Amino acid sequence: MADNAGTRDLPKRMSRSIFDVMEIDTRLLGMIGAFIVICVVFDVWTGGRFLTPRNLFNLTIQTVSVAIMATGMVFVIVTRHIDLSVGSLLATCSAVMAVIQTIIMPKWIGVEFGNPIIAPVAILAGLAVGAIIGAFHGWLVGYLTIPAFIVTLGGLFVWRNVAWHLTDGQTQGPLDPYFKMLGGIDGTLGETGSWLLGVVAILFTIYLMISARRNKISHSFPVKPIWAEFAIGAIFVAAILGFVWTLNSYDVPVGRIKRLFEARGEVLPEGYSEGYGVPYSVIILIIVATVMTVVAQRTRLGRYIFATGGNPEAAALSGINTRLLTVKIFAIIGVLCALSAVVASARLNFHSNDIGTLDELRVIAAAVIGGTALSGGVGTIYGAILGALIMQSLQSGMAMVGVDAPYQNIVVGVVLVIAVYVDIVYRKRTGD
């Protein structure tokens, strides 16, 4: 009996040791597994329509706006705060940018609609507004010691109605054509550009892995076996190539290609086709994710954020200016809200009063589902993005099978509660 028990326990010990050797986050594996299950279930349920290139392309661009804000929400929650105003702040930034494009620049200043200068001016103004409002929230929380829940709850009401006032309650659009390119389907790299991006991403990934290994060796830290490095590298390469191939597989409608050829004075060759490729909005998300990850893992600001979240009192006693840190964190999420406003309004090609509605709940849910602990001190950027993708997959899948919006929100709420419970159980068992 003792021998049999030992034999039964052996596979479990081996699987754990493999994950330890390869330094793979088992919680991340669980999230990826959940995402795969969701995709397979809805693909079967919809008769193979969920995993088509067209739907995956749409799923990708629909996830970007919430995912961008979720990366900033990680920093906020890690420091034991919360931000309930992100959806309303997005609306205010969107309203500012829309008014600049449709009223101020063309009517007050006389810059013709479609001028290349309009989009940059509008975006810079939106980013500035987001940073100022976010920093103001941080000042109220950090220096006046008003709880973040109250400050941002007030912001939820204030900025939603400021957005309404800026536009007199009217939908603003159409937006500048150059601005519109940042929304997704109207601005992509094309097939060739997407493959080049994939190659650059692979080379950058390999460089990061080699650099990290050399850094560990130089500091006499233990490193993974070479086979483990190659295995993980192969997984990353396969994921990047698969992602690019999927987006390239969604073909541009023939009628649209024909119009583009006619605009150039050319004739569309018979049988010609081309794919959309990687949207510019996804590139924005990739840049944001990279920058936020570097900030979290490689900078003094990131170390201060996680140290403060782990033990605020000890962080203050060690010399960290936690008040100024709070201002910086809320300014960061303010900028990210403005960037999300760019993507969201550009995808719709107009600003509407309901833009960003309930996004605050989706953003918080994405961060929590992605493993950010509400108790503070723990969270990852890639986890938040994956959490946003899981939520959007659920909502898109339910919409495709005809589930009404109220029931979709019920399911998302249940999933959020289950995710928090699973996270609690996981941390208790792993001792985190």
Coordinates of C-alpha atoms in Angstrom, one line a residue:
M1 CA 0.0 0.0 0.0
A2 CA 2.8 2.4 0.8
D3 CA 4.5 1.7 -2.5
N4 CA 1.3 2.3 -4.4
A5 CA 0.7 5.6 -2.6
G6 CA 4.2 6.7 -3.4
T7 CA 3.6 5.8 -7.1
R8 CA 0.4 7.8 -7.1
D9 CA 2.1 10.9 -5.7
L10 CA 5.0 10.8 -8.2
P11 CA 3.3 12.4 -11.2
K12 CA 2.1 15.4 -9.1
R13 CA 5.6 16.0 -7.8
M14 CA 7.1 15.7 -11.3
S15 CA 4.6 18.2 -12.8
R16 CA 5.3 20.7 -10.0
S17 CA 9.0 20.3 -10.5
I18 CA 8.8 20.9 -14.2
F19 CA 6.8 24.1 -13.6
D20 CA 9.3 25.2 -11.0
V21 CA 12.3 24.5 -13.3
M22 CA 10.7 26.4 -16.2
E23 CA 9.6 29.2 -13.8
I24 CA 6.1 29.1 -15.3
D25 CA 3.3 30.8 -13.4
T26 CA 0.7 28.1 -12.8
R27 CA -2.0 30.7 -12.3
L28 CA -1.2 32.2 -15.7
L29 CA -1.5 28.7 -17.2
G30 CA -4.9 28.4 -15.6
M31 CA -6.1 31.6 -17.1
I32 CA -4.8 30.6 -20.5
G33 CA -6.6 27.3 -20.1
A34 CA -9.8 29.1 -19.2
F35 CA -9.6 31.3 -22.2
I36 CA -9.0 28.3 -24.5
V37 CA -12.1 26.5 -23.0
I38 CA -14.2 29.6 -23.5
C39 CA -13.2 29.9 -27.1
V40 CA -13.8 26.2 -27.8
V41 CA -17.2 26.1 -26.1
F42 CA -18.5 29.2 -28.0
D43 CA -17.0 27.9 -31.2
V44 CA -19.0 24.7 -30.9
W45 CA -22.0 26.5 -29.7
T46 CA -22.0 28.9 -32.6
G47 CA -21.3 26.3 -35.2
G48 CA -17.7 27.3 -35.8
R49 CA -18.3 31.0 -36.1
F50 CA -16.4 32.1 -32.9
L51 CA -12.9 31.1 -34.0
T52 CA -13.1 32.6 -37.4
P53 CA -10.4 35.2 -38.4
R54 CA -13.1 37.8 -38.7
N55 CA -14.4 37.3 -35.1
L56 CA -11.0 37.0 -33.6
F57 CA -10.0 40.3 -35.3
N58 CA -13.1 42.0 -33.9
L59 CA -12.5 40.5 -30.5
T60 CA -9.0 41.8 -30.5
I61 CA -9.9 45.4 -31.3
Q62 CA -12.8 45.3 -28.9
T63 CA -10.5 44.3 -26.0
V64 CA -7.9 47.1 -26.5
S65 CA -9.7 50.0 -24.8
V66 CA -10.4 48.1 -21.5
A67 CA -7.1 46.4 -21.6
I68 CA -5.2 49.7 -21.8
M69 CA -7.0 51.0 -18.7
A70 CA -6.6 47.7 -16.9
T71 CA -2.8 48.0 -17.0
G72 CA -3.1 51.2 -15.1
M73 CA -5.7 49.8 -12.7
V74 CA -3.1 47.2 -11.7
F75 CA -0.9 50.0 -10.2
V76 CA -3.9 51.5 -8.4
I77 CA -5.1 48.3 -6.8
V78 CA -1.5 47.1 -6.0
T79 CA -1.2 50.3 -3.8
R80 CA -4.4 49.4 -2.1
H81 CA -6.6 52.0 -3.8
I82 CA -9.4 51.8 -6.3
D83 CA -10.5 54.0 -9.3
L84 CA -14.2 54.0 -10.0
S85 CA -14.0 57.0 -12.4
V86 CA -12.1 55.5 -15.4
G87 CA -15.2 55.2 -17.6
S88 CA -16.3 58.7 -16.9
L89 CA -12.8 60.1 -17.3
L90 CA -12.6 58.3 -20.7
A91 CA -15.8 60.0 -21.7
T92 CA -14.5 63.5 -20.7
C93 CA -11.2 62.9 -22.6
S94 CA -13.2 61.6 -25.6
A95 CA -15.5 64.7 -25.5
V96 CA -12.5 67.1 -25.4
M97 CA -10.9 65.4 -28.4
A98 CA -14.1 65.2 -30.3
V99 CA -14.9 68.9 -29.8
I100 CA -11.4 69.9 -30.9
Q101 CA -11.8 67.8 -34.1
T102 CA -15.3 68.9 -35.0
I103 CA -15.7 72.4 -33.6
I104 CA -12.5 74.2 -32.4
M105 CA -10.0 73.3 -35.2
P106 CA -12.3 73.5 -38.2
K107 CA -14.7 76.2 -37.1
W108 CA -12.9 78.5 -34.7
I109 CA -9.3 78.2 -36.0
G110 CA -10.1 77.5 -39.6
V111 CA -8.1 74.3 -40.1
E112 CA -9.9 72.2 -42.7
F113 CA -11.3 68.9 -41.7
G114 CA -8.9 66.1 -42.6
N115 CA -5.8 68.2 -42.1
P116 CA -3.0 66.0 -40.6
I117 CA -2.4 68.4 -37.7
I118 CA -5.9 67.9 -36.2
A119 CA -5.4 64.4 -34.9
P120 CA -2.1 65.0 -33.0
V121 CA -3.5 68.2 -31.4
A122 CA -6.6 66.5 -30.3
I123 CA -4.7 63.5 -28.9
L124 CA -2.2 65.6 -27.0
A125 CA -5.1 67.7 -25.5
G126 CA -6.9 64.5 -24.4
L127 CA -3.7 63.1 -22.8
A128 CA -3.1 66.4 -21.0
V129 CA -6.7 66.5 -19.7
G130 CA -6.4 62.8 -18.5
A131 CA -3.1 63.4 -16.7
I132 CA -4.4 66.6 -15.0
I133 CA -7.6 65.0 -13.8
G134 CA -5.8 61.8 -12.7
A135 CA -3.2 63.8 -10.8
F136 CA -6.0 65.9 -9.1
H137 CA -7.6 62.6 -8.0
G138 CA -4.2 61.5 -6.6
W139 CA -3.7 64.8 -4.8
L140 CA -7.1 64.4 -3.1
V141 CA -6.2 60.9 -2.1
G142 CA -2.6 61.3 -1.2
Y143 CA -2.4 64.8 0.3
L144 CA -5.9 65.4 1.6
T145 CA -6.2 61.7 2.7
I146 CA -9.7 61.3 1.3
P147 CA -10.4 57.6 0.5
A148 CA -9.8 56.8 -3.1
F149 CA -13.2 55.1 -3.2
I150 CA -15.0 58.4 -2.3
V151 CA -12.8 60.5 -4.6
T152 CA -13.3 58.4 -7.7
L153 CA -16.9 57.7 -6.9
G154 CA -17.4 61.4 -7.0
G155 CA -15.4 61.5 -10.2
L156 CA -17.7 59.0 -11.7
F157 CA -20.6 61.4 -11.5
V158 CA -18.6 64.6 -12.1
W159 CA -16.7 63.7 -15.2
R160 CA -19.6 61.9 -16.9
N161 CA -21.6 65.0 -16.7
V162 CA -18.7 67.3 -17.7
A163 CA -18.4 65.2 -20.9
W164 CA -22.2 65.8 -21.4
H165 CA -21.7 69.6 -20.9
L166 CA -18.8 69.8 -23.3
T167 CA -20.8 68.4 -26.1
D168 CA -24.2 69.9 -25.0
G169 CA -25.4 66.3 -24.9
Q170 CA -24.9 65.9 -28.7
T171 CA -23.1 63.1 -30.5
Q172 CA -19.9 64.5 -32.1
G173 CA -18.7 63.2 -35.4
P174 CA -17.6 62.1 -37.8
L175 CA -14.1 62.4 -36.5
D176 CA -10.9 63.2 -38.3
P177 CA -9.9 60.4 -40.8
Y178 CA -6.3 60.3 -39.4
F179 CA -7.7 60.0 -35.9
K180 CA -10.1 57.3 -37.0
M181 CA -7.2 55.1 -38.2
L182 CA -6.3 54.4 -34.5
G183 CA -9.6 52.7 -33.8
G184 CA -8.9 49.3 -35.4
I185 CA -10.4 48.2 -38.7
D186 CA -9.6 51.5 -40.6
G187 CA -6.0 51.5 -39.6
T188 CA -3.9 48.3 -39.9
L189 CA -0.3 47.4 -40.9
G190 CA -1.4 45.0 -43.7
E191 CA 0.0 41.6 -44.3
T192 CA 3.6 42.5 -45.0
G193 CA 3.9 45.0 -42.2
S194 CA 2.3 42.6 -39.8
W195 CA 4.9 39.9 -40.6
L196 CA 7.7 42.4 -40.2
L197 CA 6.2 43.4 -36.8
G198 CA 6.1 39.7 -35.9
V199 CA 9.8 39.2 -36.8
V200 CA 10.7 42.3 -34.7
A201 CA 8.7 41.0 -31.8
I202 CA 10.4 37.6 -32.0
L203 CA 13.9 39.1 -32.1
F204 CA 13.0 41.5 -29.2
T205 CA 11.6 38.5 -27.1
I206 CA 14.8 36.5 -27.8
Y207 CA 16.9 39.5 -26.8
L208 CA 15.0 39.9 -23.5
M209 CA 15.4 36.2 -22.7
I210 CA 19.1 36.3 -23.3
S211 CA 19.6 39.5 -21.4
A212 CA 17.6 38.2 -18.4
R213 CA 19.7 35.0 -18.4
R214 CA 23.0 36.9 -18.5
N215 CA 21.8 39.3 -15.8
K216 CA 21.0 36.3 -13.5
I217 CA 24.4 34.7 -14.2
S218 CA 26.3 37.9 -13.5
H219 CA 24.6 38.2 -10.1
S220 CA 25.1 34.4 -9.4
F221 CA 21.4 33.7 -9.4
P222 CA 20.1 30.3 -10.5
V223 CA 19.0 30.0 -14.1
K224 CA 16.8 27.7 -16.1
P225 CA 18.3 24.8 -18.0
I226 CA 19.0 25.5 -21.7
W227 CA 16.2 23.1 -22.8
A228 CA 13.7 25.1 -20.7
E229 CA 14.8 28.4 -22.2
F230 CA 14.4 26.9 -25.7
A231 CA 10.9 25.5 -24.8
I232 CA 9.7 28.8 -23.5
G233 CA 11.2 30.6 -26.5
A234 CA 9.5 28.3 -28.9
I235 CA 6.1 28.9 -27.2
F236 CA 6.6 32.7 -27.5
V237 CA 7.6 32.4 -31.2
A238 CA 4.6 30.1 -31.9
A239 CA 2.2 32.5 -30.1
I240 CA 3.5 35.6 -32.0
L241 CA 3.4 33.9 -35.4
G242 CA 0.0 32.4 -34.7
F243 CA -1.4 35.8 -33.7
V244 CA -0.1 37.5 -36.8
W245 CA -1.3 34.7 -39.1
T246 CA -4.8 34.9 -37.6
L247 CA -5.1 38.7 -38.1
N248 CA -3.6 38.4 -41.7
S249 CA -6.2 35.7 -42.5
Y250 CA -9.1 38.2 -42.2
D251 CA -9.4 39.4 -45.8
V252 CA -10.4 43.0 -46.7
P253 CA -13.7 43.0 -48.6
V254 CA -13.3 42.9 -52.4
G255 CA -15.4 46.0 -52.8
R256 CA -13.2 48.0 -50.5
I257 CA -10.0 46.9 -52.3
K258 CA -11.6 47.8 -55.6
R259 CA -12.3 51.3 -54.4
L260 CA -8.8 51.7 -53.2
F261 CA -7.4 50.6 -56.6
E262 CA -9.8 53.0 -58.4
A263 CA -8.7 55.9 -56.2
R264 CA -5.2 55.3 -57.4
G265 CA -6.3 55.0 -61.0
E266 CA -5.6 51.3 -61.2
V267 CA -7.6 48.2 -62.0
L268 CA -8.1 45.4 -59.5
P269 CA -6.3 42.2 -60.7
E270 CA -8.6 39.2 -60.9
G271 CA -8.3 37.0 -57.9
Y272 CA -6.4 39.6 -55.9
S273 CA -6.9 39.6 -52.1
E274 CA -5.2 41.0 -49.0
G275 CA -5.6 40.7 -45.3
Y276 CA -6.1 43.4 -42.7
G277 CA -3.1 42.5 -40.5
V278 CA -2.4 43.9 -37.1
P279 CA -4.5 47.0 -36.2
Y280 CA -2.8 50.2 -35.0
S281 CA -4.9 50.0 -31.9
V282 CA -3.3 46.7 -31.0
I283 CA 0.2 48.2 -31.5
I284 CA -0.8 50.9 -29.0
L285 CA -1.8 48.2 -26.5
I286 CA 1.5 46.3 -27.1
I287 CA 3.5 49.5 -26.5
V288 CA 1.5 50.3 -23.4
A289 CA 1.9 46.8 -22.0
T290 CA 5.7 46.8 -22.7
V291 CA 6.2 50.2 -21.1
M292 CA 4.1 49.4 -18.1
T293 CA 5.9 46.0 -17.6
V294 CA 9.2 47.8 -17.7
V295 CA 8.0 50.3 -15.2
A296 CA 6.7 47.6 -12.9
Q297 CA 9.8 45.4 -13.1
R298 CA 12.8 47.5 -14.0
T299 CA 12.3 51.0 -12.5
R300 CA 12.5 52.6 -9.1
L301 CA 8.8 53.8 -9.5
G302 CA 7.7 50.2 -10.0
R303 CA 9.6 49.0 -6.9
Y304 CA 8.1 51.8 -4.8
I305 CA 4.6 50.9 -6.1
F306 CA 4.8 47.2 -5.1
A307 CA 6.7 48.0 -1.8
T308 CA 4.0 50.5 -0.8
G309 CA 1.2 48.0 -1.7
G310 CA 2.9 45.3 0.3
N311 CA 3.4 47.4 3.5
P312 CA 2.5 51.1 3.3
E313 CA 3.8 51.9 6.8
A314 CA 7.1 50.3 6.2
A315 CA 7.4 52.0 2.8
A316 CA 6.8 55.4 4.3
L317 CA 9.3 54.8 7.1
S318 CA 11.9 53.7 4.5
G319 CA 11.8 57.1 2.9
I320 CA 9.3 56.6 0.1
N321 CA 7.1 59.6 -0.5
T322 CA 3.8 57.7 -0.6
R323 CA 1.8 60.9 -1.1
L324 CA 3.6 61.9 -4.3
L325 CA 3.6 58.3 -5.4
T326 CA -0.2 58.3 -5.2
V327 CA -0.4 61.4 -7.4
K328 CA 1.9 59.7 -10.0
I329 CA -0.2 56.5 -10.0
F330 CA -3.5 58.3 -10.6
A331 CA -1.8 60.5 -13.2
I332 CA -0.7 57.4 -15.0
I333 CA -4.2 55.9 -15.1
G334 CA -5.5 59.3 -16.2
V335 CA -3.2 59.2 -19.2
L336 CA -4.2 55.6 -20.0
C337 CA -7.9 56.6 -19.8
A338 CA -7.2 59.3 -22.4
L339 CA -5.4 56.8 -24.6
S340 CA -8.4 54.4 -24.3
A341 CA -10.6 57.2 -25.3
V342 CA -8.6 57.6 -28.5
V343 CA -9.1 54.0 -29.3
A344 CA -12.8 53.8 -28.3
S345 CA -14.0 56.9 -30.1
A346 CA -11.8 56.2 -33.2
R347 CA -13.3 52.8 -33.5
L348 CA -16.9 54.2 -33.4
N349 CA -15.9 57.3 -35.5
F350 CA -17.8 59.6 -33.1
H351 CA -18.2 60.6 -29.5
S352 CA -21.4 59.6 -27.8
N353 CA -22.8 60.3 -24.3
D354 CA -22.7 56.7 -23.3
I355 CA -19.1 56.0 -24.3
G356 CA -17.2 54.3 -21.5
T357 CA -20.3 53.4 -19.6
L358 CA -19.6 50.6 -17.0
D359 CA -16.0 50.5 -18.2
E360 CA -14.9 51.1 -14.6
L361 CA -16.4 47.8 -13.6
R362 CA -14.9 46.0 -16.6
V363 CA -11.5 47.4 -15.9
I364 CA -11.5 46.5 -12.3
A365 CA -12.8 43.0 -13.2
A366 CA -10.1 42.6 -15.8
A367 CA -7.4 43.4 -13.3
V368 CA -8.8 41.2 -10.5
I369 CA -9.5 38.3 -12.9
G370 CA -5.9 38.7 -14.1
G371 CA -4.5 38.1 -10.6
T372 CA -4.2 41.6 -9.0
A373 CA -4.9 41.2 -5.3
L374 CA -7.4 43.6 -3.8
S375 CA -5.3 43.4 -0.6
G376 CA -2.4 45.1 -2.5
G377 CA 1.2 44.3 -3.3
V378 CA 0.5 41.7 -6.0
G379 CA -0.4 42.1 -9.7
T380 CA 0.9 41.7 -13.3
I381 CA 0.4 43.7 -16.5
Y382 CA 0.0 40.6 -18.7
G383 CA -2.5 39.2 -16.3
A384 CA -4.7 42.2 -16.5
I385 CA -4.6 42.1 -20.3
L386 CA -5.5 38.4 -20.3
G387 CA -8.3 39.2 -17.9
A388 CA -9.7 41.8 -20.3
L389 CA -9.5 39.3 -23.1
I390 CA -11.3 36.6 -21.1
M391 CA -14.1 39.1 -20.2
Q392 CA -14.5 40.3 -23.8
S393 CA -14.5 36.7 -25.1
L394 CA -17.4 35.9 -22.7
Q395 CA -19.4 38.9 -23.7
S396 CA -18.8 38.4 -27.4
G397 CA -19.6 34.7 -27.3
M398 CA -22.8 35.3 -25.4
A399 CA -23.8 38.0 -27.8
M400 CA -23.2 35.6 -30.7
V401 CA -25.5 32.9 -29.2
G402 CA -28.2 35.5 -28.5
V403 CA -27.9 36.1 -24.8
D404 CA -29.4 39.4 -23.8
A405 CA -27.1 42.1 -22.4
P406 CA -28.5 42.0 -18.8
Y407 CA -27.7 38.2 -18.6
Q408 CA -24.3 38.9 -20.0
N409 CA -23.6 41.3 -17.1
I410 CA -24.9 38.7 -14.7
V411 CA -22.4 36.1 -16.1
V412 CA -19.5 38.6 -15.9
G413 CA -20.4 39.4 -12.3
V414 CA -20.5 35.7 -11.3
V415 CA -17.2 35.1 -13.1
L416 CA -15.6 38.0 -11.2
V417 CA -16.7 36.6 -7.8
I418 CA -15.5 33.1 -8.7
A419 CA -12.2 34.5 -9.9
V420 CA -11.6 36.3 -6.6
Y421 CA -12.5 33.1 -4.7
V422 CA -10.1 31.0 -6.8
D423 CA -7.4 33.6 -6.3
I424 CA -7.9 33.5 -2.5
V425 CA -7.7 29.7 -2.5
Y426 CA -4.6 29.8 -4.8
R427 CA -2.7 32.2 -2.6
K428 CA -3.5 30.3 0.6
R429 CA -2.2 27.0 -1.0
T430 CA 0.9 28.6 -2.4
G431 CA 1.6 30.8 0.6
D432 CA 1.6 34.1 -1.4

